[in-house]
Amino acid sequence: MVEDLGVSRPTLREAFRILESEGLITVLTGARGGPQVRLPDLSVASRHIGLYLQTRGATLADLLEARAEFGAICVRLLAERCTREGLEELTACVREQYRVWEAGVDTGADFARWVSLTGDFHNLIALHCRNKTLEAQSKSLADVLGAHRVVSIQRRADPDAVADTSYIPGVIADYEKLVRLVEAGNAAAAEKHWRAHLYGAAEVVYRNRERDSIISLFD
């Protein structure tokens, strides 16, 4: 490759380092090692977006407002475009959430599992609204919010303490209602319902975190 490109080894190594830091290649070691091309990873873009927002003083309220308005758009398209396969995946996700709740959300690990499933549900909405641009933006926004959540938990006096879970049945009920509205193809009602749900979810977040706190990706 040095001969093909007409560059020095240090220059090539630096190029590999930059490409690897951007998630575009993986450099393997060993006899059969070398650079392996990777598909672009949204986590890199999410990190840059998060840093951009953090350095410009974006607040938690700002982020959650964007999620509510953006998520409502995705749901409207979901109700218009969702396939039978998409409905089945959304339904299965809600059933798994209910199973976890019935088994008991009594530890930090249980709660983390519950949060992961809610993230899966949001990702399914983004996937099955069938708009690649909206899907990418939705996932990046979720990544930023997730990173901020991790830092917030680490800053607690007792990071392992189990959060209040009394709201979980209401969340599951909202998810079930959304699936019914999507199945009925009622885009307007689905959009209205989901916007209300996301603003309500934001109020739950504000019980433990200041709405005007600057989002942070680092402890």
mmCIF file of N, CA and C in Angstrom, residues 50-51 54 144 147-151 214-219:
data_model
loop_
_atom_site.group_PDB
_atom_site.id
_atom_site.type_symbol
_atom_site.label_atom_id
_atom_site.label_comp_id
_atom_site.label_asym_id
_atom_site.label_seq_id
_atom_site.Cartn_x
_atom_site.Cartn_y
_atom_site.Cartn_z
ATOM 1 N N GLY A 50 -23.649 15.205 20.458
ATOM 2 C CA GLY A 50 -23.708 15.418 21.900
ATOM 3 C C GLY A 50 -22.724 16.461 22.379
ATOM 4 N N LEU A 51 -21.504 16.391 21.869
ATOM 5 C CA LEU A 51 -20.490 17.376 22.248
ATOM 6 C C LEU A 51 -20.878 18.769 21.764
ATOM 7 N N GLN A 54 -23.559 19.958 24.138
ATOM 8 C CA GLN A 54 -23.013 20.234 25.472
ATOM 9 C C GLN A 54 -22.229 21.540 25.494
ATOM 10 N N VAL A 144 -27.499 10.291 22.495
ATOM 11 C CA VAL A 144 -27.114 11.442 23.320
ATOM 12 C C VAL A 144 -27.847 11.401 24.655
ATOM 13 N N ALA A 147 -26.375 8.627 26.828
ATOM 14 C CA ALA A 147 -25.080 8.986 27.407
ATOM 15 C C ALA A 147 -25.252 9.945 28.576
ATOM 16 N N HIS A 148 -26.166 10.892 28.423
ATOM 17 C CA HIS A 148 -26.442 11.832 29.519
ATOM 18 C C HIS A 148 -27.023 11.096 30.721
ATOM 19 N N ARG A 149 -27.886 10.109 30.464
ATOM 20 C CA ARG A 149 -28.495 9.342 31.558
ATOM 21 C C ARG A 149 -27.417 8.600 32.353
ATOM 22 N N VAL A 150 -26.472 7.992 31.650
ATOM 23 C CA VAL A 150 -25.397 7.247 32.319
ATOM 24 C C VAL A 150 -24.590 8.158 33.232
ATOM 25 N N VAL A 151 -24.226 9.335 32.731
ATOM 26 C CA VAL A 151 -23.455 10.286 33.537
ATOM 27 C C VAL A 151 -24.262 10.734 34.751
ATOM 28 N N ILE A 214 -27.445 21.396 32.161
ATOM 29 C CA ILE A 214 -26.778 21.258 30.864
ATOM 30 C C ILE A 214 -26.513 19.782 30.612
ATOM 31 N N ILE A 215 -26.846 19.308 29.423
ATOM 32 C CA ILE A 215 -26.587 17.902 29.130
ATOM 33 C C ILE A 215 -25.085 17.651 29.150
ATOM 34 N N SER A 216 -24.708 16.474 29.605
ATOM 35 C CA SER A 216 -23.298 16.143 29.750
ATOM 36 C C SER A 216 -23.049 14.720 29.290
ATOM 37 N N LEU A 217 -21.990 14.537 28.520
ATOM 38 C CA LEU A 217 -21.611 13.210 28.058
ATOM 39 C C LEU A 217 -20.446 12.644 28.850
ATOM 40 N N PHE A 218 -19.875 13.468 29.741
ATOM 41 C CA PHE A 218 -18.711 13.030 30.509
ATOM 42 C C PHE A 218 -18.909 13.340 31.974
ATOM 43 N N ASP A 219 -18.423 12.445 32.829
ATOM 44 C CA ASP A 219 -18.508 12.666 34.266
ATOM 45 C C ASP A 219 -17.395 13.620 34.684
#
